[in-house]
PDB file of C-alpha atoms in Angstrom:
ATOM      1  CA  MET X   1      38.953  55.296   2.232  1.00 62.00           C
ATOM      2  CA  GLN X   2      38.661  54.235  -1.406  1.00 71.00           C
ATOM      3  CA  LYS X   3      38.588  50.569  -0.307  1.00 75.00           C
ATOM      4  CA  ASN X   4      35.603  51.135   2.054  1.00 86.00           C
ATOM      5  CA  ILE X   5      33.519  52.752  -0.700  1.00 87.00           C
ATOM      6  CA  LEU X   6      34.247  49.837  -3.075  1.00 86.00           C
ATOM      7  CA  GLU X   7      33.288  47.272  -0.404  1.00 88.00           C
ATOM      8  CA  THR X   8      30.078  49.158   0.361  1.00 89.00           C
ATOM      9  CA  LEU X   9      29.110  49.301  -3.319  1.00 88.00           C
ATOM     10  CA  MET X  10      29.830  45.576  -3.777  1.00 90.00           C
ATOM     11  CA  GLY X  11      27.724  44.770  -0.691  1.00 89.00           C
ATOM     12  CA  ALA X  12      24.838  46.853  -2.086  1.00 90.00           C
ATOM     13  CA  VAL X  13      25.055  45.036  -5.444  1.00 91.00           C
ATOM     14  CA  VAL X  14      24.975  41.665  -3.680  1.00 93.00           C
ATOM     15  CA  LEU X  15      21.884  42.705  -1.664  1.00 92.00           C
ATOM     16  CA  ILE X  16      20.090  43.952  -4.802  1.00 93.00           C
ATOM     17  CA  VAL X  17      20.817  40.683  -6.650  1.00 92.00           C
ATOM     18  CA  ALA X  18      19.653  38.626  -3.634  1.00 91.00           C
ATOM     19  CA  GLY X  19      16.436  40.682  -3.395  1.00 88.00           C
ATOM     20  CA  ALA X  20      15.758  40.221  -7.115  1.00 88.00           C
ATOM     21  CA  PHE X  21      16.334  36.463  -6.774  1.00 88.00           C
ATOM     22  CA  LEU X  22      13.873  36.222  -3.838  1.00 84.00           C
ATOM     23  CA  ALA X  23      11.238  38.223  -5.737  1.00 80.00           C
ATOM     24  CA  PHE X  24      11.649  35.969  -8.791  1.00 79.00           C
ATOM     25  CA  ALA X  25      11.464  32.796  -6.666  1.00 77.00           C
ATOM     26  CA  TYR X  26       8.353  34.036  -4.835  1.00 70.00           C
ATOM     27  CA  GLN X  27       6.580  34.851  -8.100  1.00 68.00           C
ATOM     28  CA  GLY X  28       7.526  31.536  -9.695  1.00 61.00           C
ATOM     29  CA  SER X  29       6.422  29.465  -6.714  1.00 59.00           C
ATOM     30  CA  GLN X  30       2.785  30.632  -6.982  1.00 55.00           C
ATOM     31  CA  MET X  31       2.636  30.872  -3.192  1.00 56.00           C
ATOM     32  CA  HIS X  32       1.184  34.358  -3.189  1.00 55.00           C
ATOM     33  CA  VAL X  33      -2.370  34.686  -1.916  1.00 56.00           C
ATOM     34  CA  GLU X  34      -4.891  35.375  -4.643  1.00 66.00           C
ATOM     35  CA  GLU X  35      -8.167  37.168  -4.153  1.00 82.00           C
ATOM     36  CA  GLY X  36     -11.136  34.877  -3.880  1.00 89.00           C
ATOM     37  CA  TYR X  37     -13.464  33.182  -1.463  1.00 93.00           C
ATOM     38  CA  VAL X  38     -12.941  30.541   1.223  1.00 94.00           C
ATOM     39  CA  VAL X  39     -14.860  27.257   1.343  1.00 95.00           C
ATOM     40  CA  SER X  40     -14.366  24.337   3.703  1.00 95.00           C
ATOM     41  CA  GLY X  41     -14.706  20.574   3.803  1.00 94.00           C
ATOM     42  CA  LYS X  42     -14.524  17.990   6.595  1.00 95.00           C
ATOM     43  CA  PHE X  43     -12.268  14.969   6.115  1.00 94.00           C
ATOM     44  CA  ALA X  44     -11.601  11.939   8.345  1.00 92.00           C
ATOM     45  CA  ASN X  45      -7.920  11.947   7.303  1.00 90.00           C
ATOM     46  CA  ILE X  46      -5.950  14.724   5.590  1.00 90.00           C
ATOM     47  CA  SER X  47      -2.500  13.146   5.697  1.00 87.00           C
ATOM     48  CA  GLY X  48      -0.158  14.881   3.272  1.00 86.00           C
ATOM     49  CA  ILE X  49      -2.156  18.136   3.100  1.00 90.00           C
ATOM     50  CA  SER X  50      -0.614  21.266   4.591  1.00 90.00           C
ATOM     51  CA  LEU X  51      -1.041  25.017   4.340  1.00 90.00           C
ATOM     52  CA  GLY X  52      -0.472  26.059   0.746  1.00 89.00           C
ATOM     53  CA  SER X  53      -1.334  22.658  -0.769  1.00 91.00           C
ATOM     54  CA  ASP X  54      -2.981  22.941  -4.178  1.00 92.00           C
ATOM     55  CA  VAL X  55      -6.720  22.862  -4.762  1.00 94.00           C
ATOM     56  CA  ARG X  56      -7.434  21.680  -8.312  1.00 94.00           C
ATOM     57  CA  ILE X  57     -10.374  21.199 -10.632  1.00 94.00           C
ATOM     58  CA  GLY X  58      -9.680  18.999 -13.638  1.00 92.00           C
ATOM     59  CA  GLY X  59      -5.942  19.119 -12.881  1.00 90.00           C
ATOM     60  CA  ILE X  60      -5.821  22.945 -12.989  1.00 91.00           C
ATOM     61  CA  LYS X  61      -4.839  24.821  -9.834  1.00 93.00           C
ATOM     62  CA  VAL X  62      -7.772  27.008  -8.758  1.00 93.00           C
ATOM     63  CA  GLY X  63      -6.728  27.727  -5.187  1.00 93.00           C
ATOM     64  CA  ALA X  64      -4.780  26.688  -2.133  1.00 93.00           C
ATOM     65  CA  VAL X  65      -5.380  25.342   1.361  1.00 93.00           C
ATOM     66  CA  SER X  66      -5.497  28.395   3.626  1.00 92.00           C
ATOM     67  CA  ASP X  67      -6.126  26.810   7.039  1.00 93.00           C
ATOM     68  CA  LEU X  68      -6.471  23.434   8.774  1.00 95.00           C
ATOM     69  CA  LYS X  69      -8.420  22.834  11.984  1.00 95.00           C
ATOM     70  CA  LEU X  70      -9.792  19.948  14.016  1.00 95.00           C
ATOM     71  CA  ASP X  71     -13.519  19.801  14.748  1.00 93.00           C
ATOM     72  CA  PRO X  72     -13.660  19.264  18.546  1.00 94.00           C
ATOM     73  CA  GLU X  73     -17.016  17.458  18.367  1.00 94.00           C
ATOM     74  CA  THR X  74     -16.511  15.018  15.481  1.00 93.00           C
ATOM     75  CA  TYR X  75     -12.678  14.893  15.514  1.00 94.00           C
ATOM     76  CA  GLN X  76     -12.670  15.372  11.774  1.00 94.00           C
ATOM     77  CA  ALA X  77     -10.147  17.624  10.085  1.00 94.00           C
ATOM     78  CA  ILE X  78     -11.527  20.764   8.462  1.00 95.00           C
ATOM     79  CA  ALA X  79      -9.658  22.071   5.435  1.00 95.00           C
ATOM     80  CA  PHE X  80     -10.280  25.689   4.444  1.00 96.00           C
ATOM     81  CA  MET X  81      -9.642  26.307   0.755  1.00 94.00           C
ATOM     82  CA  GLN X  82      -9.105  29.714  -0.838  1.00 94.00           C
ATOM     83  CA  ILE X  83     -10.645  29.538  -4.333  1.00 94.00           C
ATOM     84  CA  ARG X  84      -9.881  32.115  -7.054  1.00 92.00           C
ATOM     85  CA  LYS X  85     -12.695  34.606  -7.499  1.00 90.00           C
ATOM     86  CA  ASP X  86     -13.044  33.798 -11.216  1.00 91.00           C
ATOM     87  CA  THR X  87     -13.732  30.094 -10.435  1.00 91.00           C
ATOM     88  CA  LYS X  88     -17.306  29.190  -9.509  1.00 93.00           C
ATOM     89  CA  VAL X  89     -17.893  25.889  -7.700  1.00 92.00           C
ATOM     90  CA  PRO X  90     -21.402  24.292  -7.665  1.00 93.00           C
ATOM     91  CA  LYS X  91     -22.889  23.578  -4.223  1.00 92.00           C
ATOM     92  CA  ASP X  92     -23.122  19.818  -4.817  1.00 92.00           C
ATOM     93  CA  SER X  93     -19.433  19.453  -5.706  1.00 93.00           C
ATOM     94  CA  SER X  94     -17.245  16.850  -4.021  1.00 94.00           C
ATOM     95  CA  ALA X  95     -13.683  17.089  -2.742  1.00 95.00           C
ATOM     96  CA  ALA X  96     -11.108  14.302  -2.461  1.00 94.00           C
ATOM     97  CA  ILE X  97      -7.521  14.203  -1.286  1.00 92.00           C
ATOM     98  CA  VAL X  98      -5.495  12.657  -4.088  1.00 90.00           C
ATOM     99  CA  SER X  99      -1.850  12.230  -4.991  1.00 86.00           C
ATOM    100  CA  SER X 100      -0.131  13.375  -8.157  1.00 82.00           C
ATOM    101  CA  GLY X 101       1.519  10.069  -8.983  1.00 75.00           C
ATOM    102  CA  LEU X 102       2.508   7.117  -6.840  1.00 71.00           C
ATOM    103  CA  LEU X 103       4.778   9.046  -4.487  1.00 73.00           C
ATOM    104  CA  GLY X 104       3.841  12.598  -5.507  1.00 78.00           C
ATOM    105  CA  GLU X 105       2.527  15.470  -3.455  1.00 85.00           C
ATOM    106  CA  LYS X 106      -1.063  15.386  -2.251  1.00 90.00           C
ATOM    107  CA  TYR X 107      -3.645  17.984  -3.154  1.00 92.00           C
ATOM    108  CA  ILE X 108      -7.410  18.506  -2.913  1.00 94.00           C
ATOM    109  CA  GLN X 109      -9.268  17.622  -6.103  1.00 94.00           C
ATOM    110  CA  ILE X 110     -12.704  19.228  -6.447  1.00 95.00           C
ATOM    111  CA  THR X 111     -15.143  17.471  -8.766  1.00 94.00           C
ATOM    112  CA  PRO X 112     -17.849  19.936  -9.800  1.00 94.00           C
ATOM    113  CA  GLY X 113     -21.463  18.922  -9.368  1.00 91.00           C
ATOM    114  CA  GLY X 114     -24.447  19.872 -11.494  1.00 91.00           C
ATOM    115  CA  ASP X 115     -26.214  22.300  -9.163  1.00 89.00           C
ATOM    116  CA  ASP X 116     -27.151  25.720 -10.512  1.00 91.00           C
ATOM    117  CA  LYS X 117     -26.354  27.343  -7.149  1.00 92.00           C
ATOM    118  CA  MET X 118     -22.685  28.103  -6.470  1.00 91.00           C
ATOM    119  CA  LEU X 119     -20.663  28.012  -3.252  1.00 91.00           C
ATOM    120  CA  ALA X 120     -19.963  31.437  -1.800  1.00 90.00           C
ATOM    121  CA  GLN X 121     -17.682  32.784   0.952  1.00 92.00           C
ATOM    122  CA  GLY X 122     -17.927  30.401   3.920  1.00 91.00           C
ATOM    123  CA  GLY X 123     -19.601  27.632   1.880  1.00 92.00           C
ATOM    124  CA  LYS X 124     -19.147  23.988   2.820  1.00 94.00           C
ATOM    125  CA  ILE X 125     -18.404  21.079   0.521  1.00 94.00           C
ATOM    126  CA  GLN X 126     -20.592  18.263   1.848  1.00 92.00           C
ATOM    127  CA  PHE X 127     -19.203  15.292  -0.089  1.00 92.00           C
ATOM    128  CA  THR X 128     -15.564  14.532   0.770  1.00 92.00           C
ATOM    129  CA  GLN X 129     -13.183  11.601   0.440  1.00 89.00           C
ATOM    130  CA  SER X 130     -10.243  11.293   2.801  1.00 88.00           C
ATOM    131  CA  SER X 131      -6.604  10.662   2.061  1.00 80.00           C
ATOM    132  CA  VAL X 132      -5.487   7.140   1.178  1.00 76.00           C
ATOM    133  CA  ASN X 133      -2.460   6.066   3.195  1.00 73.00           C
ATOM    134  CA  LEU X 134      -0.200   4.182   0.780  1.00 74.00           C
ATOM    135  CA  GLU X 135       2.017   2.739   3.531  1.00 76.00           C
ATOM    136  CA  GLU X 136      -1.040   1.326   5.296  1.00 78.00           C
ATOM    137  CA  LEU X 137      -2.303  -0.297   2.101  1.00 78.00           C
ATOM    138  CA  ILE X 138       1.089  -1.869   1.385  1.00 82.00           C
ATOM    139  CA  GLY X 139       1.283  -3.158   4.960  1.00 84.00           C
ATOM    140  CA  LYS X 140      -2.158  -4.735   4.731  1.00 84.00           C
ATOM    141  CA  PHE X 141      -1.256  -6.355   1.418  1.00 82.00           C
ATOM    142  CA  MET X 142       2.058  -7.731   2.706  1.00 85.00           C
ATOM    143  CA  PHE X 143       0.794  -9.074   6.014  1.00 84.00           C
ATOM    144  CA  SER X 144      -2.455 -10.514   4.711  1.00 79.00           C
ATOM    145  CA  GLY X 145      -0.689 -12.961   2.426  1.00 66.00           C
ATOM    146  CA  GLY X 146      -0.722 -10.697  -0.580  1.00 57.00           C
ATOM    147  CA  GLY X 147      -4.391 -11.214  -1.267  1.00 53.00           C
ATOM    148  CA  VAL X 148      -3.983 -14.981  -1.809  1.00 56.00           C
ATOM    149  CA  ASP X 149      -6.940 -16.871  -0.429  1.00 55.00           C
ATOM    150  CA  ASN X 150      -5.729 -19.997   1.308  1.00 53.00           C
ATOM    151  CA  LYS X 151      -7.872 -22.363   3.345  1.00 54.00           C
ATOM    152  CA  ASN X 152      -6.045 -21.989   6.682  1.00 53.00           C
ATOM    153  CA  GLY X 153      -7.196 -18.435   7.370  1.00 50.00           C
ATOM    154  CA  GLY X 154      -4.217 -16.595   5.932  1.00 49.00           C
ATOM    155  CA  SER X 155      -1.622 -18.298   8.110  1.00 49.00           C
ATOM    156  CA  THR X 156       1.363 -19.770   6.330  1.00 51.00           C
ATOM    157  CA  ASP X 157       2.585 -21.745   9.355  1.00 52.00           C
ATOM    158  CA  LYS X 158       0.365 -24.756   8.720  1.00 52.00           C
ATOM    159  CA  LYS X 159       0.792 -27.098   5.814  1.00 53.00           C
ATOM    160  CA  PRO X 160      -2.264 -27.435   3.595  1.00 53.00           C
ATOM    161  CA  ALA X 161      -4.143 -30.702   3.788  1.00 54.00           C
ATOM    162  CA  ALA X 162      -3.117 -33.335   1.253  1.00 53.00           C
ATOM    163  CA  PRO X 163      -5.607 -33.702  -1.590  1.00 53.00           C
ATOM    164  CA  GLU X 164      -7.775 -36.788  -1.480  1.00 54.00           C
ATOM    165  CA  THR X 165      -6.589 -39.558  -3.758  1.00 51.00           C
ATOM    166  CA  VAL X 166      -8.879 -41.971  -5.458  1.00 49.00           C
ATOM    167  CA  PRO X 167      -7.464 -45.309  -6.568  1.00 50.00           C
ATOM    168  CA  HIS X 168      -7.703 -45.888 -10.304  1.00 48.00           C
ATOM    169  CA  ALA X 169      -9.351 -49.269  -9.842  1.00 49.00           C
ATOM    170  CA  ALA X 170     -12.301 -47.736  -8.011  1.00 48.00           C
ATOM    171  CA  SER X 171     -12.907 -45.195 -10.749  1.00 46.00           C
ATOM    172  CA  PRO X 172     -15.692 -46.198 -13.183  1.00 50.00           C
ATOM    173  CA  VAL X 173     -14.065 -44.160 -15.979  1.00 51.00           C
ATOM    174  CA  ALA X 174     -10.752 -45.313 -17.354  1.00 51.00           C
ATOM    175  CA  ALA X 175      -8.014 -42.691 -17.318  1.00 49.00           C
ATOM    176  CA  PRO X 176      -6.682 -41.776 -20.759  1.00 51.00           C
ATOM    177  CA  SER X 177      -3.184 -42.887 -21.557  1.00 49.00           C
ATOM    178  CA  LEU X 178      -0.485 -40.252 -21.957  1.00 50.00           C
ATOM    179  CA  LEU X 179       1.579 -42.518 -24.196  1.00 51.00           C
ATOM    180  CA  PRO X 180       1.359 -42.017 -27.943  1.00 56.00           C
ATOM    181  CA  HIS X 181      -0.866 -44.474 -29.752  1.00 53.00           C
ATOM    182  CA  SER X 182       0.823 -46.842 -32.155  1.00 50.00           C
TER     183      SER X 182
END
């Protein structure tokens, strides 16, 4: 009987420690929903954005993506962003999907405008810039010849035409000698 009580107490201690660890991890992850207001923006491409992605102004997190939907008429993605109540966003602000570093996570960067009127609950950000697909850009660069402009339309299968040569005798100007003068 003494062994069962000891096992029960040890199990309870393990559960308390696990609960404390989960509470600490939840608080540290900043995934809890803050009070605020929801605004939206339409984007042609929101690759890399998911529920909970950061919304930042000047590099500071001011909210999170709360919902993603597809507009059935325009086929644009609509991102709903929960903004902290203490952060006011001007109506003429713009939103862009950017990456924190070359291969970092993507987030929505809001650039405040100069309007005196602020967005409120249900407001819409009119000026948006979609996500840049890095793999697509690299593919275009690699398969287009790396940006080198050659005269055969980008194809490397053909040999370039030989440059025209002009005989020295036909030239009215004498070519300078490369030999040292004595």
